[in-house]
PDB file of C-alpha atoms in Angstrom:
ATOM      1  CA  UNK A  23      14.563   2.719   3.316  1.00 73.00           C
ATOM      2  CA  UNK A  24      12.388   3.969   6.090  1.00 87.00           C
ATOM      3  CA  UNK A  25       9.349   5.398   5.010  1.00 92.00           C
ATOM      4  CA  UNK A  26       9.084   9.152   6.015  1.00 94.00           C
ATOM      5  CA  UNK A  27       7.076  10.899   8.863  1.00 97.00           C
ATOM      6  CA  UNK A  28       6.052  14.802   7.986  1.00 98.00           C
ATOM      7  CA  UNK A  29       5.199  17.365   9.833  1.00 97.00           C
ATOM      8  CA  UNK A  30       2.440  19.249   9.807  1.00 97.00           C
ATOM      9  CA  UNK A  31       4.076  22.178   8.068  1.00 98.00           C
ATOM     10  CA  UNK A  32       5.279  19.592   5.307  1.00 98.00           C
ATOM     11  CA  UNK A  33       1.854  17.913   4.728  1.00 98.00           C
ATOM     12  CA  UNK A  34       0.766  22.154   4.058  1.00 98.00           C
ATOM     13  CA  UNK A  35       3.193  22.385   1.421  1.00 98.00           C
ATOM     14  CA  UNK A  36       2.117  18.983   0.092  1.00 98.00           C
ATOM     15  CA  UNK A  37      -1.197  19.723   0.203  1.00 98.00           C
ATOM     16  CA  UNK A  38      -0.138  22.984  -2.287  1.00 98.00           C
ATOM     17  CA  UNK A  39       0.916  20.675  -4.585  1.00 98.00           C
ATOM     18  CA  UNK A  40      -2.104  18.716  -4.374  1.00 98.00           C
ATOM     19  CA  UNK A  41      -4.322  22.168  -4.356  1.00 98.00           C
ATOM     20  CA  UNK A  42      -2.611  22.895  -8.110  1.00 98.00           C
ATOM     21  CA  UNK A  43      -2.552  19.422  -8.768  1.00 98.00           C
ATOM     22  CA  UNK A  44      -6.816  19.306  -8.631  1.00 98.00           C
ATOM     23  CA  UNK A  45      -7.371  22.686 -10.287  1.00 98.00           C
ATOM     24  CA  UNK A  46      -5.464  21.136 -13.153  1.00 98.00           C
ATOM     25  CA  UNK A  47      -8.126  17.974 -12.858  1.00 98.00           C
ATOM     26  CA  UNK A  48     -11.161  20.702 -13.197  1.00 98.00           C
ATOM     27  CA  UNK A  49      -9.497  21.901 -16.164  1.00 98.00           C
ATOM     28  CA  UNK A  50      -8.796  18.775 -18.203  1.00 98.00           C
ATOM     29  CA  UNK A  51     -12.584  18.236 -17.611  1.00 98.00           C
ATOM     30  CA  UNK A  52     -14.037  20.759 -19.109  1.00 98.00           C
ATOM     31  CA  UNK A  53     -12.279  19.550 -22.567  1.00 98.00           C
ATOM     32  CA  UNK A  54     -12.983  16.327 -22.635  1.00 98.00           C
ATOM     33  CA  UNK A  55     -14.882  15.740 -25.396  1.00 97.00           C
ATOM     34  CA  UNK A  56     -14.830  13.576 -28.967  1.00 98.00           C
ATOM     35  CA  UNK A  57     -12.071  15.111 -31.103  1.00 98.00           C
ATOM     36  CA  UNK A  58      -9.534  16.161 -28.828  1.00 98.00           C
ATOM     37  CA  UNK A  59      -5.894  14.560 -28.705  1.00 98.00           C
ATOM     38  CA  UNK A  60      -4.047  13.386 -25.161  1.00 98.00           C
ATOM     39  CA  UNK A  61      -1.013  15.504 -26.663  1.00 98.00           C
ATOM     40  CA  UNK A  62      -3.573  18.403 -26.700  1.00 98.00           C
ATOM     41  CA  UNK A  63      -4.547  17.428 -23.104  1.00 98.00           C
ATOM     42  CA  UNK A  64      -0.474  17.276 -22.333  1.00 98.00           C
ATOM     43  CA  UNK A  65       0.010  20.801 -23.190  1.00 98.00           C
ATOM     44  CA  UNK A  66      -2.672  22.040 -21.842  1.00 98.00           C
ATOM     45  CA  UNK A  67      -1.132  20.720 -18.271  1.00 98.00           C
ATOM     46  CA  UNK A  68       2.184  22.062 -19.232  1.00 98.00           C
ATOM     47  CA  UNK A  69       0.542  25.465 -19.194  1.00 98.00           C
ATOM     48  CA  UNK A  70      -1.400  25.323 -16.327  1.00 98.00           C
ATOM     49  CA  UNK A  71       1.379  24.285 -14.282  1.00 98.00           C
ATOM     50  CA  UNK A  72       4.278  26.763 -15.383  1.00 98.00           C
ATOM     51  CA  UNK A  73       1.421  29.554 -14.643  1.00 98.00           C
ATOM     52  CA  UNK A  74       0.694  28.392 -11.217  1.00 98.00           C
ATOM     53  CA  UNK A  75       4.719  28.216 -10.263  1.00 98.00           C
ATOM     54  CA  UNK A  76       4.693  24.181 -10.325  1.00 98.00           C
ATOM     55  CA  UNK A  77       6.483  21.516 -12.316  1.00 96.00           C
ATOM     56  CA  UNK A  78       5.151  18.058 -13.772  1.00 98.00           C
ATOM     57  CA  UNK A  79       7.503  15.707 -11.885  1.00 98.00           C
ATOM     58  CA  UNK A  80       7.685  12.583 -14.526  1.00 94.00           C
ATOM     59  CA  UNK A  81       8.807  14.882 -17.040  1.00 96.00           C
ATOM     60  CA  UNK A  82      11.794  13.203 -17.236  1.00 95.00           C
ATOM     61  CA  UNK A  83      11.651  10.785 -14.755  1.00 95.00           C
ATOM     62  CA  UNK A  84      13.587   7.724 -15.890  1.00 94.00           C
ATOM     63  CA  UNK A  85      13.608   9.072 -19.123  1.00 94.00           C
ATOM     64  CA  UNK A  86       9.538   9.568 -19.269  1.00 96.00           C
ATOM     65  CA  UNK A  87       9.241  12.003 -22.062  1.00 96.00           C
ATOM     66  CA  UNK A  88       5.443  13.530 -21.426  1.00 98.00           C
ATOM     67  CA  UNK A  89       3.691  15.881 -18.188  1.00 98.00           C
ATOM     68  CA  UNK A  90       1.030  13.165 -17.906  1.00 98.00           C
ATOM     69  CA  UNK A  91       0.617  10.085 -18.375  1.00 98.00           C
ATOM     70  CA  UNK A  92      -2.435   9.168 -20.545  1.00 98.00           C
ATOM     71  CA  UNK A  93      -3.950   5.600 -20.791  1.00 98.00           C
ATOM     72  CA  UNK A  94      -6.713   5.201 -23.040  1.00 98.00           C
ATOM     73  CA  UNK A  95      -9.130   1.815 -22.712  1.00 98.00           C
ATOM     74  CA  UNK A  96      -7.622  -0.832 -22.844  1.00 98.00           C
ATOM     75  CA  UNK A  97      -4.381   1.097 -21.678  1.00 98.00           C
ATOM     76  CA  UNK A  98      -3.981   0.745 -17.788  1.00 97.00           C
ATOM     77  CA  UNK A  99      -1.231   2.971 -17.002  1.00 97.00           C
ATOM     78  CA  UNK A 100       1.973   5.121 -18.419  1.00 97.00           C
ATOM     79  CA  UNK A 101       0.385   5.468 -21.697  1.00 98.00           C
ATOM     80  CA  UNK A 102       1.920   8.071 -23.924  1.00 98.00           C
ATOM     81  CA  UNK A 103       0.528  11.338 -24.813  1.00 98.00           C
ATOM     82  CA  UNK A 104      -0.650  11.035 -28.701  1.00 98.00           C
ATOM     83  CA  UNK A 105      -2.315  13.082 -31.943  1.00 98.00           C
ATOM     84  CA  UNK A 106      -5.150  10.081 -31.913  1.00 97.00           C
ATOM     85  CA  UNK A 107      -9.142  12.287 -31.765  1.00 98.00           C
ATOM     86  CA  UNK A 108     -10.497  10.523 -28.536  1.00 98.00           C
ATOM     87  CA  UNK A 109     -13.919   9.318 -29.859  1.00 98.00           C
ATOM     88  CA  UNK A 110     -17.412   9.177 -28.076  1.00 98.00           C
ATOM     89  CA  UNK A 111     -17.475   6.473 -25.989  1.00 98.00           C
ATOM     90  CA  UNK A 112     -13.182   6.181 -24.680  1.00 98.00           C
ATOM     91  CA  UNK A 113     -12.577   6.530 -21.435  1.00 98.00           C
ATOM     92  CA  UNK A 114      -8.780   8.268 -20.652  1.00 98.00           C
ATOM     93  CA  UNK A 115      -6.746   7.978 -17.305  1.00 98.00           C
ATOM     94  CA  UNK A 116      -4.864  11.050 -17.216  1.00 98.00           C
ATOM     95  CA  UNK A 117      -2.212  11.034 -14.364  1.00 98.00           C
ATOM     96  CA  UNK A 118       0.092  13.384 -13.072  1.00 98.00           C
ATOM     97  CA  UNK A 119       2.761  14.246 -10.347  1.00 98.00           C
ATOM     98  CA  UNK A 120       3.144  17.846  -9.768  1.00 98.00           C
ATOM     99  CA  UNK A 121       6.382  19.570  -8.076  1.00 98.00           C
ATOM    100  CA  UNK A 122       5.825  22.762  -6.358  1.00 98.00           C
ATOM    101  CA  UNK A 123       8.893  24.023  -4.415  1.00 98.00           C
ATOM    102  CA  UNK A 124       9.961  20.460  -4.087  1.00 98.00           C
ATOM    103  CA  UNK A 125       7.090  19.273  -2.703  1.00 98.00           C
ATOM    104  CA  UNK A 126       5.136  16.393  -4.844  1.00 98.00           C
ATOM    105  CA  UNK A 127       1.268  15.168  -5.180  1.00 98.00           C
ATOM    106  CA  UNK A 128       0.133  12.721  -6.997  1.00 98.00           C
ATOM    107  CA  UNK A 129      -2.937  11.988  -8.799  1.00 98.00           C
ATOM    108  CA  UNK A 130      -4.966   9.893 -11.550  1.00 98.00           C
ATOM    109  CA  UNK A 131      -8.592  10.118 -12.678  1.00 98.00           C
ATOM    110  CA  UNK A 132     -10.282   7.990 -15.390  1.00 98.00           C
ATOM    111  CA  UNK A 133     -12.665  10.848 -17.762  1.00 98.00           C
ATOM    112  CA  UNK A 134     -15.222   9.240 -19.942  1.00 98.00           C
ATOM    113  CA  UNK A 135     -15.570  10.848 -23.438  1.00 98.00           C
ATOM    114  CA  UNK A 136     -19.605  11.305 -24.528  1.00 96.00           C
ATOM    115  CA  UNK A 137     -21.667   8.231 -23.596  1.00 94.00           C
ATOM    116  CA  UNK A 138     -19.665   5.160 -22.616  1.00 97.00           C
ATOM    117  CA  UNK A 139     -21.534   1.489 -22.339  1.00 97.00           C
ATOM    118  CA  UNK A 140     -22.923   0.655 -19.125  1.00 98.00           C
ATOM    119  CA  UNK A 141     -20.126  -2.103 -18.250  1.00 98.00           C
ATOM    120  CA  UNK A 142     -17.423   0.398 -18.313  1.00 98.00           C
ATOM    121  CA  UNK A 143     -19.632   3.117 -16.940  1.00 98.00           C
ATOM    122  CA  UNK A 144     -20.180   0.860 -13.472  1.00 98.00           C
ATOM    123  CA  UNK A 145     -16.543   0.136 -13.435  1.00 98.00           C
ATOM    124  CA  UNK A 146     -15.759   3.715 -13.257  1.00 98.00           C
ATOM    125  CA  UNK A 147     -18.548   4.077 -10.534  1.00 98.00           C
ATOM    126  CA  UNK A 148     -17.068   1.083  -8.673  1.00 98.00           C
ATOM    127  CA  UNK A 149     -13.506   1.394  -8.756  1.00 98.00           C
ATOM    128  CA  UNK A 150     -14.313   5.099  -7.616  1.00 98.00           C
ATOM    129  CA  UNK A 151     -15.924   3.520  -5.015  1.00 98.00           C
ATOM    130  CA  UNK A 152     -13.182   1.381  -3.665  1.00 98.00           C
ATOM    131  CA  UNK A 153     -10.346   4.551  -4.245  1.00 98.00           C
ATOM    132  CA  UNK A 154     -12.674   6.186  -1.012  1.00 98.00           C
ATOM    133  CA  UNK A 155     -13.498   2.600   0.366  1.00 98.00           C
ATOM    134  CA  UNK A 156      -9.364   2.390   0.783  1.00 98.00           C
ATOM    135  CA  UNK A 157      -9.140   5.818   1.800  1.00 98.00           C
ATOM    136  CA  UNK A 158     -11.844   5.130   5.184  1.00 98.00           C
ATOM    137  CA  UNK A 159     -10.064   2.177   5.907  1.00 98.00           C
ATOM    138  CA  UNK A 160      -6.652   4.361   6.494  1.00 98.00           C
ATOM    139  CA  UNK A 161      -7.020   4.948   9.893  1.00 98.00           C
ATOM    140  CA  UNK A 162      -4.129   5.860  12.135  1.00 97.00           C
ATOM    141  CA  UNK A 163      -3.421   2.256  13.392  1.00 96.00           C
ATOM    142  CA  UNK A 164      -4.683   0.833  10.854  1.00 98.00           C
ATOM    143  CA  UNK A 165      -2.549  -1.858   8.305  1.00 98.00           C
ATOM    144  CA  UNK A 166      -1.498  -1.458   4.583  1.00 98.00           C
ATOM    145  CA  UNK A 167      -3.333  -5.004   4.555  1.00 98.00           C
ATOM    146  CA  UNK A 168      -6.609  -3.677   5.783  1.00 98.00           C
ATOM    147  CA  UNK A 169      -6.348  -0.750   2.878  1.00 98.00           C
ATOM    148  CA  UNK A 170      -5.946  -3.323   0.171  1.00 98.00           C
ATOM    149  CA  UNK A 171      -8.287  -5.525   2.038  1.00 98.00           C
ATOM    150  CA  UNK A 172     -11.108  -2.649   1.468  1.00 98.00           C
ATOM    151  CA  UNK A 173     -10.526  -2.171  -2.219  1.00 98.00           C
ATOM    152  CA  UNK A 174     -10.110  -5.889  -3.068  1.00 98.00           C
ATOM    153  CA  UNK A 175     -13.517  -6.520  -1.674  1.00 98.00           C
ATOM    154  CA  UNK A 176     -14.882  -4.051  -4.172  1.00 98.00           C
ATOM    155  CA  UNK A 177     -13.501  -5.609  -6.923  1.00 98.00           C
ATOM    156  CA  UNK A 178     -14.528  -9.208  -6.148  1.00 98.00           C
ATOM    157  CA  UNK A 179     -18.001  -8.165  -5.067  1.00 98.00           C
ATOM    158  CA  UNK A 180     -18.150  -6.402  -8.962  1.00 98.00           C
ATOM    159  CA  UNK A 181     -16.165  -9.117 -10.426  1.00 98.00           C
ATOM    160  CA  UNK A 182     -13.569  -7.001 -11.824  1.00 98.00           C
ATOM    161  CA  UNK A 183      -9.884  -8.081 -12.351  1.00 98.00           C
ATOM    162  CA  UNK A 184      -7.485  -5.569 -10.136  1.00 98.00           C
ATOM    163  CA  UNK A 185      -3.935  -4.997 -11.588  1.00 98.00           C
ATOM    164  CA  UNK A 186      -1.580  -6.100  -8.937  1.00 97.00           C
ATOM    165  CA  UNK A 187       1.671  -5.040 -10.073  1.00 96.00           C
ATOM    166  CA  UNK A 188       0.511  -1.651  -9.711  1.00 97.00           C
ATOM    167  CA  UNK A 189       0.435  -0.126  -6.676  1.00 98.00           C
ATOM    168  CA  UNK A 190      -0.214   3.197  -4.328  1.00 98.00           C
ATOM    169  CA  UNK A 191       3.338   4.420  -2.540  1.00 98.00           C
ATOM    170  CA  UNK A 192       4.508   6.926  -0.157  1.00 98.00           C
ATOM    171  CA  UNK A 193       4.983  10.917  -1.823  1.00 98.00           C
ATOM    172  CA  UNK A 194       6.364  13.518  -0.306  1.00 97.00           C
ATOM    173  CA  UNK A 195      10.112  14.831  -1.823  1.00 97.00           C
ATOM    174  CA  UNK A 196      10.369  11.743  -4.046  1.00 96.00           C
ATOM    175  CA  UNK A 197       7.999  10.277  -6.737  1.00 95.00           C
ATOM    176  CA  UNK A 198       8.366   7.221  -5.763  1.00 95.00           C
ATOM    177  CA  UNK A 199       8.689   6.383  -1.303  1.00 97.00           C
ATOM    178  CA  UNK A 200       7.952   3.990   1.153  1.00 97.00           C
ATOM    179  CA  UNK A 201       5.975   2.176   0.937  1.00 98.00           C
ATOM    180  CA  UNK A 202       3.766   0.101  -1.572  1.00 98.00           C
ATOM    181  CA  UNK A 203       0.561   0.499  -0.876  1.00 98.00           C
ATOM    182  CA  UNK A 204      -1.092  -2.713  -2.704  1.00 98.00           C
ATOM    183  CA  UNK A 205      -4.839  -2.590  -3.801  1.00 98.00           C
ATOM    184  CA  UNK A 206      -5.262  -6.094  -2.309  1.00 98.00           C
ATOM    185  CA  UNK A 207      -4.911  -7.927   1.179  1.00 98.00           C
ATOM    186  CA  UNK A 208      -5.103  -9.040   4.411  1.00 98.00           C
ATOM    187  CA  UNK A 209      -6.670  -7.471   7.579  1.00 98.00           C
ATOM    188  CA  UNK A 210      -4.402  -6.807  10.269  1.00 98.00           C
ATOM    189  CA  UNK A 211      -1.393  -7.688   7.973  1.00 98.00           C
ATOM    190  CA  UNK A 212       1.523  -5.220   6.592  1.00 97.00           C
ATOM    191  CA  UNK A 213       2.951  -2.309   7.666  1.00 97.00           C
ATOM    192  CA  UNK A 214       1.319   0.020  10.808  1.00 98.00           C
ATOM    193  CA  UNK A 215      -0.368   3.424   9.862  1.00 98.00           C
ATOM    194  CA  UNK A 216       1.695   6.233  11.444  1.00 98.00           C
ATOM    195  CA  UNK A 217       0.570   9.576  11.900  1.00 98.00           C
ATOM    196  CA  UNK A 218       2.651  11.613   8.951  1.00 98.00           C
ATOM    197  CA  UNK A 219       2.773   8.886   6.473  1.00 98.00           C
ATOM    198  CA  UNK A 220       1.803  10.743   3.303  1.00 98.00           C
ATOM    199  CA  UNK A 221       0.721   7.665   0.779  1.00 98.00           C
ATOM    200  CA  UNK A 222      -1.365   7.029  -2.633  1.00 98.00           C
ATOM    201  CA  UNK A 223      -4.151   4.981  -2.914  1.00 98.00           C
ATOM    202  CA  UNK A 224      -4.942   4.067  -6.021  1.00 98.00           C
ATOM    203  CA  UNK A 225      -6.618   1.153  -7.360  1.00 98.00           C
ATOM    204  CA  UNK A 226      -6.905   0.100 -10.991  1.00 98.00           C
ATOM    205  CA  UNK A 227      -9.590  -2.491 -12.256  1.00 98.00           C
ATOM    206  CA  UNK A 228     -10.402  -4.189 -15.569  1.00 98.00           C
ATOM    207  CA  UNK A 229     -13.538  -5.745 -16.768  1.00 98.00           C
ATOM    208  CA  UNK A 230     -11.455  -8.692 -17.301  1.00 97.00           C
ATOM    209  CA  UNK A 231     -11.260 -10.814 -13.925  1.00 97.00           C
ATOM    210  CA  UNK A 232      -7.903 -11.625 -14.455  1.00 96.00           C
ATOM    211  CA  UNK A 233      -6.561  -8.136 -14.455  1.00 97.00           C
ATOM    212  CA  UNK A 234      -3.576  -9.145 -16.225  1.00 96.00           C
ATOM    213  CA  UNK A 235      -0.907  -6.972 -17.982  1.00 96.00           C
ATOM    214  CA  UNK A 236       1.590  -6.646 -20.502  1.00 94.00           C
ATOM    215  CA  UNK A 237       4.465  -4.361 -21.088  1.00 94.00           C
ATOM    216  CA  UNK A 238       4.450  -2.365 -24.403  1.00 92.00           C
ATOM    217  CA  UNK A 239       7.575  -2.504 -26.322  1.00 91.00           C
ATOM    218  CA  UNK A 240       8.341   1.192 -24.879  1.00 92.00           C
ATOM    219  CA  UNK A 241       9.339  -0.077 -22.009  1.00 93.00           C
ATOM    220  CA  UNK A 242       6.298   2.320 -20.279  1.00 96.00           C
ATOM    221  CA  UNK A 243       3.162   1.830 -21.721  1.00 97.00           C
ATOM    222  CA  UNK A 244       0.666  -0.799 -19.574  1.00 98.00           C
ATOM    223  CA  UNK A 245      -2.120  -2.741 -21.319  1.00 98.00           C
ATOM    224  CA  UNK A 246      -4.992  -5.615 -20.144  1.00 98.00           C
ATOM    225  CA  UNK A 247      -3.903  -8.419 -21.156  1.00 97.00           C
ATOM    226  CA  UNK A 248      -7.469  -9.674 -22.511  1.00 97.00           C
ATOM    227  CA  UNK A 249      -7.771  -5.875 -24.247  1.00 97.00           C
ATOM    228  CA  UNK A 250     -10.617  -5.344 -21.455  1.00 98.00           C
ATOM    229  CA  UNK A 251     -11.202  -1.624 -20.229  1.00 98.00           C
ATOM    230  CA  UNK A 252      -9.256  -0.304 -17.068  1.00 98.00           C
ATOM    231  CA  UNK A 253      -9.786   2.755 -15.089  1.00 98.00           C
ATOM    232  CA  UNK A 254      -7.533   4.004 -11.987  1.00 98.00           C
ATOM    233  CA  UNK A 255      -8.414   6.711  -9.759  1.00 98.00           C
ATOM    234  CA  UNK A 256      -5.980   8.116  -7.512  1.00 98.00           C
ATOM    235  CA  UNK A 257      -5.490  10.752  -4.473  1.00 98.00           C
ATOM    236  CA  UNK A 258      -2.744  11.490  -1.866  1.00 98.00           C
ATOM    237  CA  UNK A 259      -3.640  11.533   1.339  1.00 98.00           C
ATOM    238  CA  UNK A 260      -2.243  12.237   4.770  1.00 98.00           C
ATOM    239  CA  UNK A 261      -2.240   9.779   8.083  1.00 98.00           C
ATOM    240  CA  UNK A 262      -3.248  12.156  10.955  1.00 98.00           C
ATOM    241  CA  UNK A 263      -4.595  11.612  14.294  1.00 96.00           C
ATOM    242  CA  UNK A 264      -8.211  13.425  13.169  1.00 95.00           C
ATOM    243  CA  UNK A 265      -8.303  10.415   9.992  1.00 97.00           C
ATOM    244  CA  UNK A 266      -7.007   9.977   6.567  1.00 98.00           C
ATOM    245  CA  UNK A 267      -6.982  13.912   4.965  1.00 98.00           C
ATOM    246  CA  UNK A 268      -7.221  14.080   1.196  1.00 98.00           C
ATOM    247  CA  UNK A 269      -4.346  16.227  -0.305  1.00 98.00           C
ATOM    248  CA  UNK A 270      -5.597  16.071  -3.933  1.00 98.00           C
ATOM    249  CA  UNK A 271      -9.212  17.017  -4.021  1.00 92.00           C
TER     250      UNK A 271
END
């Protein structure tokens, strides 16, 4: 499958989706604190999008039963919502694809509950870091190699393993378009940067080094394969002539 161009009028209504998308970030922020539940944090997206006219895509999707996705610690992605009190010193990815007039955006964002330790406090910092370091390097013209290329060097610089079977993709109608966007490779390699791509970037590191996974027996739920901490941040962004343009901030 080709991967899509937009126009500017579609990036607008993407960037709508992204607009609702980010309020609902600010919001899940201000309860993040020791005691709450990710099923709490769940419904509290649930609302916020039905009131603002928008739809939590993976509801459903492949049979995905929750609005977010919520990994907790060791969790690295597609964790299920639960009743478990988040405790002082958790950190939570909460992601989420939201639909608004069938136009998607797509974003994750790693919260840290009181005081974390200072490892997994500098691998939030740093795999931040190389989500915007991947974002500057997505220059029209530019490679999906010299994307991954920019992120990768974070993670080796830091030591941290990077998950490699998960990936950034192109958004737009579907959750899921071309193309991958890996958090890893090489410069000058891959596919060509075209003005109207609309793409994720969105790297995910462990403490481990390895940065190995495992599937739960859900069939959805990712873990570290050492039980290290992982953390994933996560915009969409736009390919344009002016530079990459953040849709989810």
């Amino acid at each position: 499958m080709r991967t899509p161009l937009r126009s500017k009028e579609d990036i607008k209504r993407i960037r709508e989706s992204g607009r609702i998308l980010a309020a609902c970030h600010r919001e899940i922020a201000k309860v993040m604190k020791p005691g709450i539940t990710t099923y709490e944090i769940d419904a509290l997206v649930e609302r916020f999008l039905e009131k603002n006219g928008a739809y939590p895509e993976q509801k459903g999707y492949k049979g995905f039963p929750y609005a977010t996705c919520a990994s907790v610690n060791e969790v690295v992605c597609h964790g299920f919502p639960n009743q478990r009190p988040l405790e002082a010193g958790d950190v939570v990815t909460i992601d989420m694809v939201v639909n608004k007039d069938g136009w998607l955006a797509d974003s994750g964002w790693t919260y840290a509950i009181d005081q974390v330790s200072a490892d997994v406090r500098n691998l939030m910092e740093h795999t931040h870091e190389a989500l915007f370091k991947g974002i500057e390097a997505a220059q029209l013209g530019a490679t999906l190699g010299d994307v991954g290329y920019a992120i990768e060097q974070v993670a080796k610089r830091e030591g941290y393993g990077i998950v490699k079977p998960l990936v950034g993709h192109g958004i737009g109608r579907a959750l899921h378009e071309p193309p991958d966007v890996p958090n890893y490779g090489v410069p000058g390699r891959g596919l060509k940067l075209k003005e109207g791509m609309v793409i994720t970037i969105e790297p995910v590191f462990t403490l481990g080094r390895s940065g190995a996974v495992f599937w739960e027996d859900d069939g959805w739920t990712i873990s570290s394969a050492d039980g290290s901490v992982g953390v994933q941040y996560e915009h969409t962004i736009a390919i344009t002539w002016e530079g990459p343009v953040i849709l989810t901030e």
